[in-house]
């Protein structure tokens, strides 16, 4: 399952994902609207991942956005669940640091079930280009792939955005079934 974690790190760092358009994400996402969010072609081009901003506004002030990535992973449901149960906020933050991300604090790691998909949610604070950001990273195990939703806001904006960041992955219409 180290392979799964490496993919989390790759997706977190914003390397190019499988799709760049709102209407398709490598069999994962079908392009339907996500309640409370609007697709941003500009941020998608920058992140090289499909990216949305909250319709509640204020993004120009706090930088709030969420993006969706997917990478192929060969693991069954039991392997994902075992891996997710073994990750702690410290181990996740340390892996991010080893991958070159300046994580200043890991806040929460929890294993969750999201619409029948095994999932893990991590919250952390990291410095990116001399600015501090708060992240909520939700990793969803789907058949043959790991879908990762990364939501970010400038430090100080987390409490205002936490509900939106938790509801974003719940609003996705995933096409792939959960792993067997």
Rosetta silent file (secondary structure, phi, psi, omega in degrees, C-alpha in Angstrom):
SEQUENCE: XXXXXXXXXXXXXXXXXXXXXXXXXXXXXXXXXXXXXXXXXXXXXXXXXXXXXXXXXXXXXXXXXXXXXXXXXXXXXXXXXXXXXXXXXXXXXXXXXXXXXXXXXXXXXXXXXXXXXXXXXXXXXXXXXXXXXXXXXXXXXXXXXXXXXXXXXXXXXXXXXXXXXXXXXXXXXXXXXXXX
SCORE:     score description
SCORE:     0.000 S_00000001
   1 L     0.000   -3.513  173.525    0.000    0.000    0.000 S_00000001
   2 H   -58.272  -30.667  177.297    3.029    2.284   -0.068 S_00000001
   3 H   -59.675  -41.096  178.002    2.059    2.670   -3.712 S_00000001
   4 H   -61.184  -45.058 -177.989   -1.250    4.237   -2.610 S_00000001
   5 H   -65.660  -39.071  177.176    0.568    6.751   -0.413 S_00000001
   6 H   -59.389  -38.173  178.613    2.980    7.719   -3.187 S_00000001
   7 H   -67.702  -37.040  175.310   -0.055    8.465   -5.350 S_00000001
   8 H   -58.487  -44.157 -178.992   -1.526   10.615   -2.591 S_00000001
   9 H   -63.572  -44.138  179.752    1.700   12.610   -2.526 S_00000001
  10 H   -61.235  -45.432 -178.921    1.735   12.993   -6.333 S_00000001
  11 H   -67.590  -38.058  179.244   -1.869   14.180   -6.390 S_00000001
  12 H   -62.368  -38.427 -177.466   -1.310   16.543   -3.468 S_00000001
  13 L   -75.533   -5.576  173.210    1.610   18.166   -5.223 S_00000001
  14 L    78.719   28.129  174.896   -0.637   18.941   -8.196 S_00000001
  15 L   -70.571  158.950 -175.140    1.132   17.031  -10.927 S_00000001
  16 L   -52.921  135.336  178.118   -0.903   16.593  -14.104 S_00000001
  17 L   -96.712 -172.171 -174.583   -3.905   14.349  -13.661 S_00000001
  18 L   -74.696  -25.287 -176.852   -5.747   12.121  -16.057 S_00000001
  19 L  -139.368  155.614 -177.444   -8.220   14.752  -17.252 S_00000001
  20 L  -124.152    0.435 -175.918   -8.367   18.477  -17.694 S_00000001
  21 E  -112.687  154.770  179.522  -11.999   19.150  -18.542 S_00000001
  22 L   -64.535  -31.298 -170.448  -15.041   19.487  -16.352 S_00000001
  23 L   -86.239    2.017 -179.343  -16.962   16.923  -18.357 S_00000001
  24 E  -159.528  134.930  175.116  -14.576   13.972  -17.929 S_00000001
  25 E  -141.126   75.723  172.256  -12.143   12.647  -15.352 S_00000001
  26 L    45.076   45.714  178.489  -10.795    9.259  -16.477 S_00000001
  27 L    75.658    3.859 -178.090  -14.027    7.380  -15.786 S_00000001
  28 L   -95.163  -49.139 -172.290  -14.230    8.789  -12.267 S_00000001
  29 E  -122.658  134.817 -173.540  -16.296   11.957  -12.579 S_00000001
  30 L   -94.967    3.300  174.888  -19.035   12.589  -15.123 S_00000001
  31 L    90.420    0.667  177.901  -18.974   16.404  -15.163 S_00000001
  32 L   -65.333  156.846  178.997  -22.231   17.082  -13.359 S_00000001
  33 L   -61.640  148.682  175.869  -22.396   20.194  -11.236 S_00000001
  34 L  -106.554  117.604 -175.901  -21.175   19.966   -7.669 S_00000001
  35 L   -53.101  129.584  177.924  -23.644   21.715   -5.351 S_00000001
  36 L    86.409    3.330 -175.047  -22.210   24.959   -3.954 S_00000001
  37 E  -134.573  153.986  175.904  -19.275   25.033   -6.396 S_00000001
  38 E  -128.487  137.136 -179.471  -18.481   26.400   -9.850 S_00000001
  39 E   -67.179  138.094  179.658  -15.903   24.972  -12.237 S_00000001
  40 L  -118.443  106.141  177.693  -12.878   27.228  -12.881 S_00000001
  41 H   -63.235  -36.429 -178.981  -11.168   26.799  -16.258 S_00000001
  42 H   -64.448  -48.624  179.730   -8.450   29.267  -15.162 S_00000001
  43 H   -70.379  -31.206  176.173   -7.531   27.366  -11.994 S_00000001
  44 H   -61.304  -43.273  179.034   -7.818   24.061  -13.862 S_00000001
  45 H   -64.750  -37.857 -179.945   -5.170   25.273  -16.308 S_00000001
  46 H   -69.877  -48.403 -176.304   -2.923   26.378  -13.435 S_00000001
  47 H   -80.616  -17.936 -173.559   -3.296   23.210  -11.317 S_00000001
  48 L    58.729   29.814  173.459   -3.508   20.893  -14.320 S_00000001
  49 L  -142.834  145.940  176.224   -6.368   19.205  -12.461 S_00000001
  50 E   -55.653  127.990 -172.065  -10.122   19.922  -12.680 S_00000001
  51 E  -132.845  140.968  179.321  -10.680   22.692  -10.118 S_00000001
  52 E  -125.549  154.347  174.416  -13.760   24.324   -8.591 S_00000001
  53 E  -122.110  150.977 -178.400  -14.310   27.400   -6.434 S_00000001
  54 E   -70.822  141.570  179.461  -17.119   27.897   -3.901 S_00000001
  55 L   -75.512   -9.583  179.797  -20.093   29.945   -5.056 S_00000001
  56 L   -68.648  -10.958  177.685  -20.223   31.571   -1.600 S_00000001
  57 L    86.735 -179.882  177.835  -17.566   34.004   -2.807 S_00000001
  58 L    85.422   -3.608 -177.650  -14.441   35.343   -1.189 S_00000001
  59 H   -59.779  -33.684  179.364  -12.095   33.113   -3.200 S_00000001
  60 H   -66.047  -20.080  179.084  -10.201   36.165   -4.442 S_00000001
  61 H   -93.114  -46.040 -173.348   -9.411   36.920   -0.791 S_00000001
  62 H  -107.934   -3.756  176.005   -8.740   33.470    0.703 S_00000001
  63 L    71.445   15.417 -176.114   -7.831   31.395   -2.375 S_00000001
  64 L   -61.613  131.833  174.298  -10.350   28.656   -1.566 S_00000001
  65 E  -163.637  162.287  174.644  -10.618   25.915   -4.193 S_00000001
  66 E  -133.194  142.063  175.225  -10.902   22.147   -4.568 S_00000001
  67 E  -129.145  164.202 -175.782   -9.485   19.937   -7.295 S_00000001
  68 E  -125.398  127.245  176.249   -9.956   16.328   -8.317 S_00000001
  69 E  -128.685  161.186  177.169   -7.253   13.921   -9.371 S_00000001
  70 E  -149.027  142.345  177.362   -7.149   10.205  -10.087 S_00000001
  71 E  -140.411  146.682  179.119   -4.378    7.696  -10.532 S_00000001
  72 E   -67.123  134.547  176.542   -4.421    3.983  -11.255 S_00000001
  73 L  -142.948  133.684  175.865   -3.973    1.793   -8.173 S_00000001
  74 L  -101.874  101.570  178.248   -4.330   -1.952   -7.925 S_00000001
  75 L  -156.834  147.036  176.117   -5.752   -2.682   -4.470 S_00000001
  76 L   -93.607  175.045 -176.127   -8.852   -4.346   -3.142 S_00000001
  77 H   -57.194  -45.150 -178.584  -11.210   -2.909   -0.555 S_00000001
  78 H   -61.954  -39.804  178.851   -9.538   -4.714    2.364 S_00000001
  79 H   -65.348  -43.204  176.451   -6.090   -3.422    1.341 S_00000001
  80 H   -60.362  -48.959 -176.688   -7.347    0.171    1.121 S_00000001
  81 H   -61.952  -40.106  177.764   -9.111   -0.080    4.476 S_00000001
  82 H   -62.775  -45.340  179.119   -6.025   -1.582    6.129 S_00000001
  83 H   -62.310  -49.836 -178.304   -3.830    1.174    4.710 S_00000001
  84 H   -58.754  -39.753  179.027   -6.253    3.961    5.661 S_00000001
  85 H   -65.218  -28.826 -176.746   -6.516    2.613    9.245 S_00000001
  86 H   -84.755  -11.139 -177.945   -2.723    2.644    9.596 S_00000001
  87 L   -84.139  134.698  174.617   -2.170    6.264    8.566 S_00000001
  88 L  -115.107  167.210  178.710   -1.823    8.858   11.331 S_00000001
  89 H   -61.649  -35.605  179.362   -1.681   12.609   11.046 S_00000001
  90 H   -69.185  -44.282 -178.552    2.034   12.434   11.878 S_00000001
  91 H   -66.817  -37.550  178.326    2.820    9.719    9.313 S_00000001
  92 H   -65.319  -47.134  179.578    0.861   11.546    6.617 S_00000001
  93 H   -61.346  -41.696  179.373    2.605   14.856    7.381 S_00000001
  94 H   -64.859  -39.389  176.567    6.001   13.136    7.409 S_00000001
  95 H   -63.598  -39.028  178.499    5.375   11.508    4.018 S_00000001
  96 H   -64.940  -40.396  177.817    4.396   14.899    2.618 S_00000001
  97 H   -62.992  -44.638  179.043    7.608   16.374    4.030 S_00000001
  98 H   -61.904  -26.108  178.599    9.693   13.586    2.492 S_00000001
  99 L   -85.909    0.623  175.243    8.051   14.420   -0.832 S_00000001
 100 L   101.900    4.803  178.336    9.199   18.031   -0.511 S_00000001
 101 L   -90.982  133.010 -178.650    6.120   19.727    0.934 S_00000001
 102 E   -84.633   75.630  178.529    6.772   22.075    3.849 S_00000001
 103 E   -74.850  125.370  179.198    4.078   20.758    6.179 S_00000001
 104 E   -94.935  -23.869  177.236    3.986   22.848    9.330 S_00000001
 105 E  -163.420  136.276  168.465    1.313   20.761   11.104 S_00000001
 106 E   -97.841  127.356 -172.676   -0.787   17.674   10.545 S_00000001
 107 E  -101.960  -44.124 -173.090   -4.130   18.235   12.248 S_00000001
 108 E  -153.826  136.209  168.701   -6.431   15.282   11.628 S_00000001
 109 E  -131.331  126.232  179.754   -6.404   11.958    9.832 S_00000001
 110 E  -139.836  143.438  175.470   -9.574    9.935    9.806 S_00000001
 111 E   -90.834  127.000 -177.193  -10.808    6.871    8.015 S_00000001
 112 E  -131.836  167.381  171.975  -14.302    7.493    6.630 S_00000001
 113 E  -116.016  126.085 -176.646  -16.857    5.856    4.353 S_00000001
 114 E  -126.259  107.671 -178.704  -18.131    8.227    1.669 S_00000001
 115 L    55.540   35.897  178.904  -21.118    7.107   -0.417 S_00000001
 116 L    86.939    0.109  179.284  -20.031    3.493    0.028 S_00000001
 117 E   -99.496  132.600  170.909  -16.384    4.165   -0.900 S_00000001
 118 E   -62.180  137.874 -175.563  -13.569    3.511    1.590 S_00000001
 119 E  -150.700  165.081  177.487  -11.952    6.885    2.158 S_00000001
 120 E  -139.596  137.899  177.312   -9.489    8.837    4.272 S_00000001
 121 E  -119.256  132.865  177.519   -9.542   12.525    5.143 S_00000001
 122 E  -125.857  135.608  171.799   -6.429   14.466    6.170 S_00000001
 123 E  -118.676  138.279 -178.239   -6.235   18.071    7.297 S_00000001
 124 E  -156.244  166.546  175.359   -2.909   19.850    7.465 S_00000001
 125 E  -118.690  136.404 -179.088   -1.164   23.184    7.218 S_00000001
 126 E  -144.967  153.576  175.895    1.701   23.730    4.773 S_00000001
 127 E   -96.698  128.339  178.492    3.830   26.539    3.435 S_00000001
 128 E  -131.583  119.571  179.818    3.722   26.944   -0.353 S_00000001
 129 L    50.207   49.737  176.092    5.724   29.701   -2.060 S_00000001
 130 L    68.027   10.506  174.638    6.146   31.643    1.189 S_00000001
 131 E  -118.254  150.494  179.207    2.403   31.536    1.958 S_00000001
 132 E  -101.507  133.755 -178.701    0.681   29.321    4.530 S_00000001
 133 E  -129.520  151.272  171.776   -2.332   27.249    3.457 S_00000001
 134 E  -104.164  136.813 -177.667   -4.744   24.857    5.146 S_00000001
 135 E  -121.642  143.850  165.109   -5.563   21.659    3.252 S_00000001
 136 E  -122.368  116.513 -177.291   -8.315   19.062    3.436 S_00000001
 137 E  -115.554  115.959  179.410   -7.300   16.031    1.376 S_00000001
 138 E  -110.482  121.519 -179.544   -9.920   13.334    0.867 S_00000001
 139 E  -107.924  123.499 -178.244   -8.770   10.099   -0.745 S_00000001
 140 E  -114.189  127.806  177.577  -11.471    7.826   -2.151 S_00000001
 141 E   -84.302  117.810  175.186  -10.815    4.220   -3.128 S_00000001
 142 E  -121.675  162.488 -177.326  -12.571    3.385   -6.396 S_00000001
 143 L   -56.339  114.754  175.726  -12.218    0.292   -8.555 S_00000001
 144 L    77.939    1.031 -177.325   -8.752    0.408  -10.116 S_00000001
 145 E  -149.769  162.025  170.433   -8.024    3.988   -9.086 S_00000001
 146 E  -115.246  117.529  175.904   -7.482    6.344   -6.214 S_00000001
 147 E   -94.920  133.014 -178.575   -9.514    9.537   -6.494 S_00000001
 148 E  -127.357  125.017  174.958   -8.147   12.426   -4.460 S_00000001
 149 E  -103.322  120.648  178.229   -9.966   15.657   -3.660 S_00000001
 150 E  -115.049  116.786  177.023   -7.633   18.390   -2.459 S_00000001
 151 E  -110.822  140.280 -174.529   -9.241   21.506   -1.002 S_00000001
 152 E  -140.829  147.563  175.553   -7.106   24.470    0.002 S_00000001
 153 E  -149.648  148.424  176.067   -7.523   27.891    1.603 S_00000001
 154 E   -60.106  147.202 -178.972   -5.050   30.497    2.835 S_00000001
 155 L   -52.605  136.944 -178.046   -4.264   30.157    6.521 S_00000001
 156 L   101.253  -16.556 -178.961   -6.957   31.786    8.619 S_00000001
 157 L  -101.447   -0.816 -173.923   -9.788   30.817    6.266 S_00000001
 158 H   -60.036  -50.489 -176.384  -10.184   27.186    7.297 S_00000001
 159 H   -60.382  -34.812  178.074  -13.022   27.594    9.821 S_00000001
 160 H   -68.602  -30.574 -172.961  -15.041   29.612    7.314 S_00000001
 161 H  -104.544   -7.187 -171.762  -14.552   26.939    4.614 S_00000001
 162 H   -56.188  -43.198  179.774  -14.525   23.663    6.550 S_00000001
 163 H   -62.806  -42.967  178.603  -18.186   22.824    5.825 S_00000001
 164 H   -63.272  -40.970 -178.853  -17.702   23.538    2.109 S_00000001
 165 H   -67.882  -34.539  177.580  -14.518   21.444    2.012 S_00000001
 166 H   -75.022  -31.634 -177.727  -16.226   18.503    3.700 S_00000001
 167 H   -82.521  -21.471 -178.985  -19.291   18.739    1.439 S_00000001
 168 H   -55.935  -54.120 -179.353  -17.348   18.997   -1.856 S_00000001
 169 H   -64.404  -28.021  177.246  -16.437   15.275   -2.099 S_00000001
 170 H   -68.063  -24.780 -179.906  -19.967   14.378   -0.996 S_00000001
 171 H   -85.051   -9.022  178.782  -21.277   16.316   -4.018 S_00000001
 172 L   -69.689  142.455  171.960  -19.228   14.354   -6.562 S_00000001
 173 L  -104.173   94.799 -176.629  -21.032   11.887   -8.802 S_00000001
 174 E   -80.482  138.826 -179.538  -18.470    9.127   -9.096 S_00000001
 175 L   -89.387  -39.669 -177.086  -18.743    6.754  -12.038 S_00000001
 176 L   -75.076  144.980  177.314  -16.427    3.951  -10.928 S_00000001
 177 L   -76.617  165.666  174.120  -17.690    1.508   -8.308 S_00000001
 178 L   -63.071  158.173  178.205  -15.962    1.011   -4.957 S_00000001
 179 L   -67.198  152.505  179.010  -13.146   -1.569   -4.983 S_00000001
 180 L   -84.262    0.000    0.000  -14.133   -5.178   -4.325 S_00000001
